[in-house]
PDB file of C-alpha atoms in Angstrom:
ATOM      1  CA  UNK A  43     -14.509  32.395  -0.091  1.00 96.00           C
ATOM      2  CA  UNK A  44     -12.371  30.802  -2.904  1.00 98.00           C
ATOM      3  CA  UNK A  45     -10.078  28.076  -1.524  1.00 98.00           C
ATOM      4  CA  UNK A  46      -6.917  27.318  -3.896  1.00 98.00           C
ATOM      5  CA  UNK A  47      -3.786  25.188  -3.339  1.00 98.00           C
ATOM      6  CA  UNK A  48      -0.545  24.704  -5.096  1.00 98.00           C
ATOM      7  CA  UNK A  49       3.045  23.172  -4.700  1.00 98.00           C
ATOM      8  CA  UNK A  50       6.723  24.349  -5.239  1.00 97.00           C
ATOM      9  CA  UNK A  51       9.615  23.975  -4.134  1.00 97.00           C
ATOM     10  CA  UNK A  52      12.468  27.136  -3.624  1.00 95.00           C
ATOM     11  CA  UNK A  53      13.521  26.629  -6.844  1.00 91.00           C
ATOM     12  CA  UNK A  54       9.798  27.803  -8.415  1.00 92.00           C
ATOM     13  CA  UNK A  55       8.709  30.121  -5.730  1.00 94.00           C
ATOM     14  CA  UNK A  56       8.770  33.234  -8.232  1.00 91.00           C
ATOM     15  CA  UNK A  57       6.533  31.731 -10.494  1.00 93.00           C
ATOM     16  CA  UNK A  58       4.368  30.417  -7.076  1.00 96.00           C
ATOM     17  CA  UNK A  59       4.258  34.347  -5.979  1.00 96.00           C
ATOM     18  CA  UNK A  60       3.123  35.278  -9.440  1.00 95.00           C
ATOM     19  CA  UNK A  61       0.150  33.543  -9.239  1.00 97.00           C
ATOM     20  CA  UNK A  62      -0.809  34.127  -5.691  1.00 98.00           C
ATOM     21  CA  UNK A  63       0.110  37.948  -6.540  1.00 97.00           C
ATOM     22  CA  UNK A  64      -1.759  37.878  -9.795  1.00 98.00           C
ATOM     23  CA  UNK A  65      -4.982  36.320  -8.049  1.00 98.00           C
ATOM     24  CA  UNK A  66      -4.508  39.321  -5.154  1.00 97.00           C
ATOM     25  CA  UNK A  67      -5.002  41.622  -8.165  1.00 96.00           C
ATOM     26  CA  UNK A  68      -8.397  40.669  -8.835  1.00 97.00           C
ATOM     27  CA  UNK A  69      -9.767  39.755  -5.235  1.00 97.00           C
ATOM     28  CA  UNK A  70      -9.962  39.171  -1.740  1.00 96.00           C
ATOM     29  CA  UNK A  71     -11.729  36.878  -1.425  1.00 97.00           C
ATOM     30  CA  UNK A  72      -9.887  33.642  -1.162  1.00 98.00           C
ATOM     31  CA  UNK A  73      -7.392  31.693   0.505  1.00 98.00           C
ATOM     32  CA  UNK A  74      -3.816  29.919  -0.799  1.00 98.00           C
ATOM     33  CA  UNK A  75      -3.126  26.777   0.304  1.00 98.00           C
ATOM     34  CA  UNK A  76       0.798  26.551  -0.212  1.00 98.00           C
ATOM     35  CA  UNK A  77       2.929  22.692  -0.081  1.00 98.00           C
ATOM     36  CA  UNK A  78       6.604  23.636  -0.031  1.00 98.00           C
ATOM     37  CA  UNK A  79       8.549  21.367  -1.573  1.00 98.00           C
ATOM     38  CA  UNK A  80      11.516  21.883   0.827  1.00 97.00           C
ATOM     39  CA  UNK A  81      12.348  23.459   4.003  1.00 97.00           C
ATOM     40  CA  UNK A  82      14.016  26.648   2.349  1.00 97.00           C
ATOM     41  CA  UNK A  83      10.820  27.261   0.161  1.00 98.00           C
ATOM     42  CA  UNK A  84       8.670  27.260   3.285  1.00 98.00           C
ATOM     43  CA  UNK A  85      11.006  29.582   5.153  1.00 98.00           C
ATOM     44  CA  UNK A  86      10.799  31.674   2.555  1.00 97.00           C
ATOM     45  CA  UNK A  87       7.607  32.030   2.388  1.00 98.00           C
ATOM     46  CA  UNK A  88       6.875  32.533   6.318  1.00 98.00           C
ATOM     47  CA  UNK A  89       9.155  35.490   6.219  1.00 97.00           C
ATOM     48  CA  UNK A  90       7.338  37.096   3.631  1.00 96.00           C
ATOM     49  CA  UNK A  91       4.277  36.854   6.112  1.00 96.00           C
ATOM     50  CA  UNK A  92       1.243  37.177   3.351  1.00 97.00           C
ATOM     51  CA  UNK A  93      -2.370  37.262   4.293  1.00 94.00           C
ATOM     52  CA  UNK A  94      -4.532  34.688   2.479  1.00 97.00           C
ATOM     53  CA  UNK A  95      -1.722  32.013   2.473  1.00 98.00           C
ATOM     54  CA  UNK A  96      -1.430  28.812   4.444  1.00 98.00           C
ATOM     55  CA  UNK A  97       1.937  27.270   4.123  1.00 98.00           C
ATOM     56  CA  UNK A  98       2.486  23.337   4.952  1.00 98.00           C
ATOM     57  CA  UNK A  99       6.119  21.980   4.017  1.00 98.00           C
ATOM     58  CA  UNK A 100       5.935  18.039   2.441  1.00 97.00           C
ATOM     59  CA  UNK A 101       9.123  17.309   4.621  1.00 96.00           C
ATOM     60  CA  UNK A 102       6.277  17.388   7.517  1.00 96.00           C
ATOM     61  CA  UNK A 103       4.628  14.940   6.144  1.00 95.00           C
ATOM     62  CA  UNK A 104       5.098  11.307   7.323  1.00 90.00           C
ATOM     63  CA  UNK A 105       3.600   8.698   5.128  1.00 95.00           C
ATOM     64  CA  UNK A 106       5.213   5.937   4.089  1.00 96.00           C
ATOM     65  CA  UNK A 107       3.319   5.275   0.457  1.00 96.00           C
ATOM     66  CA  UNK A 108       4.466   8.923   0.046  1.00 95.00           C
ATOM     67  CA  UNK A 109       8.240   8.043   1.195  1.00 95.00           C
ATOM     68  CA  UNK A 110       8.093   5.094  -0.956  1.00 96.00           C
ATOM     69  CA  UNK A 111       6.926   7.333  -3.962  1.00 96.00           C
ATOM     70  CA  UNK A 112       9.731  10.123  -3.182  1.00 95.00           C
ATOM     71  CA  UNK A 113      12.239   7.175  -3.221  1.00 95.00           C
ATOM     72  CA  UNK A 114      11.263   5.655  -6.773  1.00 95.00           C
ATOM     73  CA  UNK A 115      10.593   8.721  -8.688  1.00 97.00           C
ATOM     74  CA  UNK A 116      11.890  11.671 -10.143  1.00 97.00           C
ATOM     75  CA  UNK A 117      12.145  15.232  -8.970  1.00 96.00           C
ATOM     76  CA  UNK A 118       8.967  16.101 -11.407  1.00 96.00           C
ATOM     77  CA  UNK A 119       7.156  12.713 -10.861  1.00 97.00           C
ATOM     78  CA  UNK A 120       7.003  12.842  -7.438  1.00 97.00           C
ATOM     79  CA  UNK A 121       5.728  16.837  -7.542  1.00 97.00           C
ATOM     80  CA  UNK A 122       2.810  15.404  -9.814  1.00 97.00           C
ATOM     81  CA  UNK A 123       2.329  12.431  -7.543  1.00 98.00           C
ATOM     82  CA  UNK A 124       2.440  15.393  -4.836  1.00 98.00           C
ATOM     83  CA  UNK A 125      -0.523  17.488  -6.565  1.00 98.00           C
ATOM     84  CA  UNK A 126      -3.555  15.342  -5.853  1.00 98.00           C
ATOM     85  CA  UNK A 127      -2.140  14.525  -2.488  1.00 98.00           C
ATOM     86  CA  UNK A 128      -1.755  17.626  -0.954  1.00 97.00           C
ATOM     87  CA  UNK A 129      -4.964  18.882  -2.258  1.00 98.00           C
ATOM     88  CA  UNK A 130      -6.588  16.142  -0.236  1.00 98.00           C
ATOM     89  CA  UNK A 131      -4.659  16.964   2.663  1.00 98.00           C
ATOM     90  CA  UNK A 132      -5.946  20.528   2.293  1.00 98.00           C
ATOM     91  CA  UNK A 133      -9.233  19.764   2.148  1.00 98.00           C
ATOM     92  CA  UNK A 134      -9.233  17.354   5.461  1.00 97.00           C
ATOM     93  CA  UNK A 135      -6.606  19.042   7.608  1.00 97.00           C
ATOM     94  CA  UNK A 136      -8.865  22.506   7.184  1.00 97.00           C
ATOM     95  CA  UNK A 137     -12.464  21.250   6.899  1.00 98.00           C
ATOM     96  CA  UNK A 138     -12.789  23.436   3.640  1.00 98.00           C
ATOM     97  CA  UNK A 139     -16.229  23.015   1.859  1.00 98.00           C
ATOM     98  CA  UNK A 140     -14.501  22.545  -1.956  1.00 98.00           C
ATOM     99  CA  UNK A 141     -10.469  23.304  -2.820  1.00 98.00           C
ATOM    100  CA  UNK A 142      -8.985  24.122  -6.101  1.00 98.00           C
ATOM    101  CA  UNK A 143      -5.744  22.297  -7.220  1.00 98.00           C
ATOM    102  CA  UNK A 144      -4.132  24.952  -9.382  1.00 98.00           C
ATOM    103  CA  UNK A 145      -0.247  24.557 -10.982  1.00 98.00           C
ATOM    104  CA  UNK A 146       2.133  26.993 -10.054  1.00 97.00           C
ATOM    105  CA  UNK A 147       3.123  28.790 -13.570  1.00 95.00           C
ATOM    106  CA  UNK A 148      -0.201  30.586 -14.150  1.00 97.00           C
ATOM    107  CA  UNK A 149      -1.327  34.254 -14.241  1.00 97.00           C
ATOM    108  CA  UNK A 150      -4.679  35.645 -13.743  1.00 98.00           C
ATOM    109  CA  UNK A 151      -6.186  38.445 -15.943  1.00 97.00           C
ATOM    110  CA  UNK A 152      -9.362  37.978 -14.432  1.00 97.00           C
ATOM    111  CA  UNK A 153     -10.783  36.962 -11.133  1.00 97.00           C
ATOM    112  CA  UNK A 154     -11.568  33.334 -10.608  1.00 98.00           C
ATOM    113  CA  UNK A 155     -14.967  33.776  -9.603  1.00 97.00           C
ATOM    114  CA  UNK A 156     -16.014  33.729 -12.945  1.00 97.00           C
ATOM    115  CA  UNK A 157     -14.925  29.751 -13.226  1.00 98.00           C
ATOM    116  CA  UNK A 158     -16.812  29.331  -9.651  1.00 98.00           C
ATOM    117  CA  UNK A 159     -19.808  30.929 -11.153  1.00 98.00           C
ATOM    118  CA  UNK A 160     -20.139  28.470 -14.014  1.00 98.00           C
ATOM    119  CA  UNK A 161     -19.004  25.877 -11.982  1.00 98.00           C
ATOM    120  CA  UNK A 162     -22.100  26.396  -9.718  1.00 98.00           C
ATOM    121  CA  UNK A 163     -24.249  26.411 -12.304  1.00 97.00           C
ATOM    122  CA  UNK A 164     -23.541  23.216 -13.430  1.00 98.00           C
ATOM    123  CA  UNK A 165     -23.691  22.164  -9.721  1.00 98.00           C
ATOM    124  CA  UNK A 166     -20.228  20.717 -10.400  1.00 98.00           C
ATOM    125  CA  UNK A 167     -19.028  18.535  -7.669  1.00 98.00           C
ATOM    126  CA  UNK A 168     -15.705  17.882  -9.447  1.00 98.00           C
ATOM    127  CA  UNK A 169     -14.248  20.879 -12.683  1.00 98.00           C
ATOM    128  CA  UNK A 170     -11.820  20.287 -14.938  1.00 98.00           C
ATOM    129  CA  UNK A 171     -10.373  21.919 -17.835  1.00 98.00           C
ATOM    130  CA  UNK A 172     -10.394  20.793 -21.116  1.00 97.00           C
ATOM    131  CA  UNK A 173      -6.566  21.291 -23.196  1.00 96.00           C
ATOM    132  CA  UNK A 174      -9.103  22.934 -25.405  1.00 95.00           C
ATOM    133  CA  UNK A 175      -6.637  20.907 -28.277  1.00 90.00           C
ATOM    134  CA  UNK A 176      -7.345  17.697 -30.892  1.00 85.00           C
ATOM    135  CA  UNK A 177      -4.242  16.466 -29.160  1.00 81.00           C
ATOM    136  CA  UNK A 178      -5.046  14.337 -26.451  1.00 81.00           C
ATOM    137  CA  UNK A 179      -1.837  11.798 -25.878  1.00 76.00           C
ATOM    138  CA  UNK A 180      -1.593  13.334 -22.545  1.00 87.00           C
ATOM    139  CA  UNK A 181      -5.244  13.555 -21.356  1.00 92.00           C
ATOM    140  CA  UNK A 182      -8.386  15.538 -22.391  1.00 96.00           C
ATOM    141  CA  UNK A 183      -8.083  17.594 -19.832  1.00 97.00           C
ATOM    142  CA  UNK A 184      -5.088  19.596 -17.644  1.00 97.00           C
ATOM    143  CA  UNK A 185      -3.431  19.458 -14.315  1.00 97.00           C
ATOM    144  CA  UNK A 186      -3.629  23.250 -14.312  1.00 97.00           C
ATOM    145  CA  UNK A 187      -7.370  23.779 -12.588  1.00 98.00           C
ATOM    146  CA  UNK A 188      -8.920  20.780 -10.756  1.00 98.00           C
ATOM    147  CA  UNK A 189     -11.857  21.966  -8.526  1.00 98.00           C
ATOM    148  CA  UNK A 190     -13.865  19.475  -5.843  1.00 98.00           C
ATOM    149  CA  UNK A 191     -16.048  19.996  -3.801  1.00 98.00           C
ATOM    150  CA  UNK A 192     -16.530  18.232  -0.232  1.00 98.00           C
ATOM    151  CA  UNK A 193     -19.580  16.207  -0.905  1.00 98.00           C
ATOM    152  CA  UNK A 194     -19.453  12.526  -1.392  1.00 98.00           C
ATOM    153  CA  UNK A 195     -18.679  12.179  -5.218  1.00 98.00           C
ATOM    154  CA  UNK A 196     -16.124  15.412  -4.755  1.00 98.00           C
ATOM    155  CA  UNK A 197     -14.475  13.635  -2.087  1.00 98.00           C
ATOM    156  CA  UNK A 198     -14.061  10.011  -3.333  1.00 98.00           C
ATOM    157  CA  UNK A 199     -13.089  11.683  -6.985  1.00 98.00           C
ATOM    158  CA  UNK A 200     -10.229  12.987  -4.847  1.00 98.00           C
ATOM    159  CA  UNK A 201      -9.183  10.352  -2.810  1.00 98.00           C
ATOM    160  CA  UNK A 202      -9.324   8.084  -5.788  1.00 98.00           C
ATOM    161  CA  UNK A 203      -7.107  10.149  -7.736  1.00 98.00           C
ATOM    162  CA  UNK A 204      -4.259  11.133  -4.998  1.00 98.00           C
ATOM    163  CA  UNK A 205      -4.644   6.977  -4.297  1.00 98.00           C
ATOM    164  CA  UNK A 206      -3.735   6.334  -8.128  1.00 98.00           C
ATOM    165  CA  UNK A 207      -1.251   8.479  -8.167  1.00 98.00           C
ATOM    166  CA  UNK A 208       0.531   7.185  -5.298  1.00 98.00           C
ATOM    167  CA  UNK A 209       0.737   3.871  -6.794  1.00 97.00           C
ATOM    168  CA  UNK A 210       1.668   5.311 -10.588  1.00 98.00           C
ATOM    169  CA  UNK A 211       2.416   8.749 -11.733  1.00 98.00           C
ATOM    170  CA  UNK A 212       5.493   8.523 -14.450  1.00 97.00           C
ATOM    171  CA  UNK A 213       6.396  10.981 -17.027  1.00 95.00           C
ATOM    172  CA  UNK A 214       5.283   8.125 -19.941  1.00 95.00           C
ATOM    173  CA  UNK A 215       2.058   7.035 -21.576  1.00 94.00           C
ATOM    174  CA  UNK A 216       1.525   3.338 -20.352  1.00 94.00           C
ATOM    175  CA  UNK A 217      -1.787   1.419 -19.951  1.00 94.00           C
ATOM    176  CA  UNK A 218      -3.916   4.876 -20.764  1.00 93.00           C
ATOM    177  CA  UNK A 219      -1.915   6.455 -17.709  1.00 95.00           C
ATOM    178  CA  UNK A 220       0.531   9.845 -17.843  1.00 96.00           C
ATOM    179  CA  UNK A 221       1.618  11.054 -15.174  1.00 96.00           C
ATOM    180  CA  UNK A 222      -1.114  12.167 -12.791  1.00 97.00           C
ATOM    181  CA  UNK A 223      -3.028  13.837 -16.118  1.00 97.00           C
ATOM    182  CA  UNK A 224      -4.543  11.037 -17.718  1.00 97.00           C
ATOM    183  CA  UNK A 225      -6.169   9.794 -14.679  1.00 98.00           C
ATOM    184  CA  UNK A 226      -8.808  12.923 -14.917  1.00 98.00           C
ATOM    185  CA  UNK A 227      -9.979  11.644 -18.514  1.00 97.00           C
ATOM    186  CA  UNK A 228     -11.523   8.721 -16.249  1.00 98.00           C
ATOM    187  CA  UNK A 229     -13.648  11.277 -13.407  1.00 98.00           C
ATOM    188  CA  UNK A 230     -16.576  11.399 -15.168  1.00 98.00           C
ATOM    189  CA  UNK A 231     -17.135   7.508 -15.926  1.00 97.00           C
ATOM    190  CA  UNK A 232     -16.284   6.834 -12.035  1.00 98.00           C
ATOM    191  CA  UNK A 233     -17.991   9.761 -10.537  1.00 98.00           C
ATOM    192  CA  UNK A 234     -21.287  11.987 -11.197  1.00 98.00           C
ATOM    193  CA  UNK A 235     -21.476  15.478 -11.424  1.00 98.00           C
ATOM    194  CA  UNK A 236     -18.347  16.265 -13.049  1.00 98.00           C
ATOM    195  CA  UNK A 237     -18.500  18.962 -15.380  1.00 98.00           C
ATOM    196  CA  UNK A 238     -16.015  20.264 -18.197  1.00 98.00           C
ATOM    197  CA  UNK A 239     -15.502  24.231 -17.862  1.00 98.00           C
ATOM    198  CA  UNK A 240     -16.761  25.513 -21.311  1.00 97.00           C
ATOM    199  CA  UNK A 241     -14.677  28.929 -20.864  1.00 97.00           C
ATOM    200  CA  UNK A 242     -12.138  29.019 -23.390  1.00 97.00           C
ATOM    201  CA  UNK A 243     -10.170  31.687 -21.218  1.00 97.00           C
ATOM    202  CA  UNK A 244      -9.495  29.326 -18.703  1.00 98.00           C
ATOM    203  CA  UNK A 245      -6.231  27.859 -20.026  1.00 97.00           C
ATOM    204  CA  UNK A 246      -4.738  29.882 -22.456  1.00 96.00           C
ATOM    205  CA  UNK A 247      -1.554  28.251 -23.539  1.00 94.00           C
ATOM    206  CA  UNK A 248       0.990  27.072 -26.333  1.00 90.00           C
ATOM    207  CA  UNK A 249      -1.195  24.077 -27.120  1.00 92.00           C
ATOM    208  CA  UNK A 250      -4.697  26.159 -28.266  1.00 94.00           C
ATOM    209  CA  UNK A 251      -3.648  30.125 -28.237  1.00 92.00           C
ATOM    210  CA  UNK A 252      -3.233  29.784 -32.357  1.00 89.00           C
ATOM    211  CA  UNK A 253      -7.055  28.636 -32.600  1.00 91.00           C
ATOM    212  CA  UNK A 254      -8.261  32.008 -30.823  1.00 94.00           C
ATOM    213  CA  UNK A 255      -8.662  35.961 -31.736  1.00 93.00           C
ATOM    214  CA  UNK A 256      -8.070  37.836 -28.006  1.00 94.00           C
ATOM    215  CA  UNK A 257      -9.757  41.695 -28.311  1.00 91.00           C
ATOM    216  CA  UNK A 258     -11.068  43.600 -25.019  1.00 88.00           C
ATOM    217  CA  UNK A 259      -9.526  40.802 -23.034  1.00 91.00           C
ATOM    218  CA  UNK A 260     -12.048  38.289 -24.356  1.00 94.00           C
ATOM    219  CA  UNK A 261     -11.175  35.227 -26.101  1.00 95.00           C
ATOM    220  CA  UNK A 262     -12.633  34.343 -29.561  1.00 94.00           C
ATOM    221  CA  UNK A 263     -13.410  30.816 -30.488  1.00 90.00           C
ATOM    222  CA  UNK A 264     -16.499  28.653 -32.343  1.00 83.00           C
ATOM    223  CA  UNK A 265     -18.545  31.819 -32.676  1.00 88.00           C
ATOM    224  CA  UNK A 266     -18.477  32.785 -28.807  1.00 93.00           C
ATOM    225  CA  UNK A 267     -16.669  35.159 -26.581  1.00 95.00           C
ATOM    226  CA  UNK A 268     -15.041  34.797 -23.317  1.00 95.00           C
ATOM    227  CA  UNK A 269     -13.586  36.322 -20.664  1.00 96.00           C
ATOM    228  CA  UNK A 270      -9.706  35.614 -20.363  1.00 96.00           C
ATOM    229  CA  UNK A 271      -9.112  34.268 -16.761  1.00 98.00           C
ATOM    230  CA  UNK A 272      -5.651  33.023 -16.544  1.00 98.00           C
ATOM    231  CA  UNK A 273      -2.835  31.973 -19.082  1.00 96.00           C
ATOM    232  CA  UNK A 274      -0.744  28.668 -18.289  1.00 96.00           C
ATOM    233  CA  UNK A 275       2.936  29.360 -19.123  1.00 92.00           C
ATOM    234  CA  UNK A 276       4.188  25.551 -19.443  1.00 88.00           C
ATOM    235  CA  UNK A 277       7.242  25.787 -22.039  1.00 78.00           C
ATOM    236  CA  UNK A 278       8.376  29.099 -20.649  1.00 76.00           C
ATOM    237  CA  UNK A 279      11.295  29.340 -18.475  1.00 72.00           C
ATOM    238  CA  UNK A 280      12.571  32.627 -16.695  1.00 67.00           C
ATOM    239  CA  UNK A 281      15.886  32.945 -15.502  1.00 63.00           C
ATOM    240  CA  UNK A 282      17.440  36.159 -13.490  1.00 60.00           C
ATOM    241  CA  UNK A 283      21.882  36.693 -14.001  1.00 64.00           C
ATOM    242  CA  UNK A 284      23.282  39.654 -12.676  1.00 64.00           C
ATOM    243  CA  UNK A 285      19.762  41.702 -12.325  1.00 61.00           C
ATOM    244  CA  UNK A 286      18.382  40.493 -16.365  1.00 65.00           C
ATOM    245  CA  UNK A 287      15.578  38.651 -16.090  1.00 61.00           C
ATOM    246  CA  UNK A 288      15.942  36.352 -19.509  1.00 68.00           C
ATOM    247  CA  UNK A 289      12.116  34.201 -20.664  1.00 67.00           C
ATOM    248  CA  UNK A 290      12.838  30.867 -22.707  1.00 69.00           C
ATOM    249  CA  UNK A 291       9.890  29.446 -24.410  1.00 66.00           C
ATOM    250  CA  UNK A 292       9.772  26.510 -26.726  1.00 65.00           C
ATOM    251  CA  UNK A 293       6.666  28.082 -29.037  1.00 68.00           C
ATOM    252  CA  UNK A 294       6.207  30.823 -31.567  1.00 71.00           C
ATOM    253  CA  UNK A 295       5.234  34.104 -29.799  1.00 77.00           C
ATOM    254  CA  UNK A 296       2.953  36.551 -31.690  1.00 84.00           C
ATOM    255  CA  UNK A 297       3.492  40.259 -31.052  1.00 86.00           C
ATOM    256  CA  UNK A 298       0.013  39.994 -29.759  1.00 89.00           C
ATOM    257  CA  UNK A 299       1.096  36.861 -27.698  1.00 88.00           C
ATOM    258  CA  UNK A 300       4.115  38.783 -26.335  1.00 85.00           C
ATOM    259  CA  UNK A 301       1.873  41.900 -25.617  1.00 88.00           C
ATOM    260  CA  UNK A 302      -1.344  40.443 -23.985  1.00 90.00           C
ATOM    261  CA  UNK A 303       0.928  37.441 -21.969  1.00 91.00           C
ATOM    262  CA  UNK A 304       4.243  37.704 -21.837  1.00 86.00           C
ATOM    263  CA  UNK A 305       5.036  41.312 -21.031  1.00 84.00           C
ATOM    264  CA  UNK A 306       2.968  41.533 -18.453  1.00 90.00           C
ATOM    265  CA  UNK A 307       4.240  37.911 -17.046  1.00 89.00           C
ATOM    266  CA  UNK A 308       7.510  39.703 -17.068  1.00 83.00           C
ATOM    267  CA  UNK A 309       6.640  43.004 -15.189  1.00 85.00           C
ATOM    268  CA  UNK A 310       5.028  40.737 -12.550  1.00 89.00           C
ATOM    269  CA  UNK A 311       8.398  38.661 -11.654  1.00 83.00           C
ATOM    270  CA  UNK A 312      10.494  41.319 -11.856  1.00 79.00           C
ATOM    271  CA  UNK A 313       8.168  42.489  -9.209  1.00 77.00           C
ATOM    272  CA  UNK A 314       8.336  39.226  -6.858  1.00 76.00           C
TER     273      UNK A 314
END
């Protein structure tokens, strides 16, 4: 069993159901661990009545470090502050043996047993993924896929990262911090057994889609194939007047881009 958990609030709960629904696609075999973000969001969800979700709303949640953080924060700050937090929570409140942190605007073309698989051979007790990009201002690695699992480095990687981000998690590059991003470049000198996912499918996004070739759902890169697992849509923003569903993106779209990603991005929320 795959264990996953994400956050958003009722403004983001299409792109929330695309990823749970695009997951569905491809297996079973796992559980969603859902934070809403506000009391409509979690209503919403509960009427839709899914198998394979658990929803917990953050307005349930009394901790003062996490008031204190909602009170000095922005809207977006205190949803990354929110990411390491809740997966923690996840992982206690349910006695899960590992939990995946994943962000909410992602689709899966593949199922995510083939990160688990490599991930277990590397006997991983904490996976992250790399940008896959020379750029680096913002951290080595993404937000988008954090995996840990319960064991004693797992566990204190976790709790170390939902306590720094509790105490700093700002949209700014200060003291080698952003956000709650640059904190994972630090995992591996803190921690053992944390592993960098080598699958260049695993992330496909505006920041390293122009270094790849994509044919048969594989992804091209440094001589090697992969398979493509999920696409990150960060810089895309769908909006739905009067019955059009309109996609904003702040990048240069291929035809190829637009065939493999988009379009079928777009058939899926018209669908939620």
């Amino acid at each position: 069993m795959m264990y996953f958990c994400t956050l958003f609030d009722s403004n983001y709960i299409s792109k929330g159901l695309a990823l749970f629904l695009s997951i569905s696609r491809h297996t079973n075999d796992f559980t969603m661990f859902v934070m809403a973000m506000d009391r409509k969001c979690q209503e919403m969800l509960e009427s839709l009545g899914f198998d394979r979700m658990v929803i917990d709303c953050i307005e349930d949640i009394e901790d003062p470090k996490l008031v204190e953080a909602r009170n000095n924060r922005s809207r977006a700050e205190f949803c990354w502050t929110c990411g390491s937090y809740t997966t923690d929570y996840f992982l206690n409140k349910y006695h899960l043996s590992d939990i995946t942190y994943l962000d909410s605007d992602l689709m899966f073309f593949n199922s995510p047993k083939v990160i688990f698989d490599e991930l277990d051979k590397k006997n991983a007790s904490v996976g992250l993924a790399p940008h896959f990009t020379n750029k680096t201002l913002f951290g080595k690695y993404c937000v988008q896929y954090v995996y840990f699992k319960n064991n004693h480095s797992g566990s204190e990687c976790l709790r170390w990262w939902k306590d720094e981000c509790l105490k700093w998690c700002f949209s700014r590059v200060e003291d080698g911090k952003y956000g709650d991003q640059k904190y994972l470049d630090y995992f591996a000198k803190r921690f053992t057994n944390v592993c960098e996912i080598d699958n260049r499918g695993v992330g496909i996004a505006y920041w390293n889609m122009n270094n790849y070739l994509f044919r048969d759902r594989k992804v091209l890169a440094k001589g090697k194939e992969w398979p493509q697992v999920f696409f990150h849509y960060s810089g895309v923003n769908v909006t739905v007047n009067n019955g059009v569903m309109t996609f904003l993106h702040t990048m240069y779209l291929t035809p190829q881009i637009r065939k493999m990603f988009i379009i079928p991005y777009a058939e899926l929320m018209r669908n939620v």
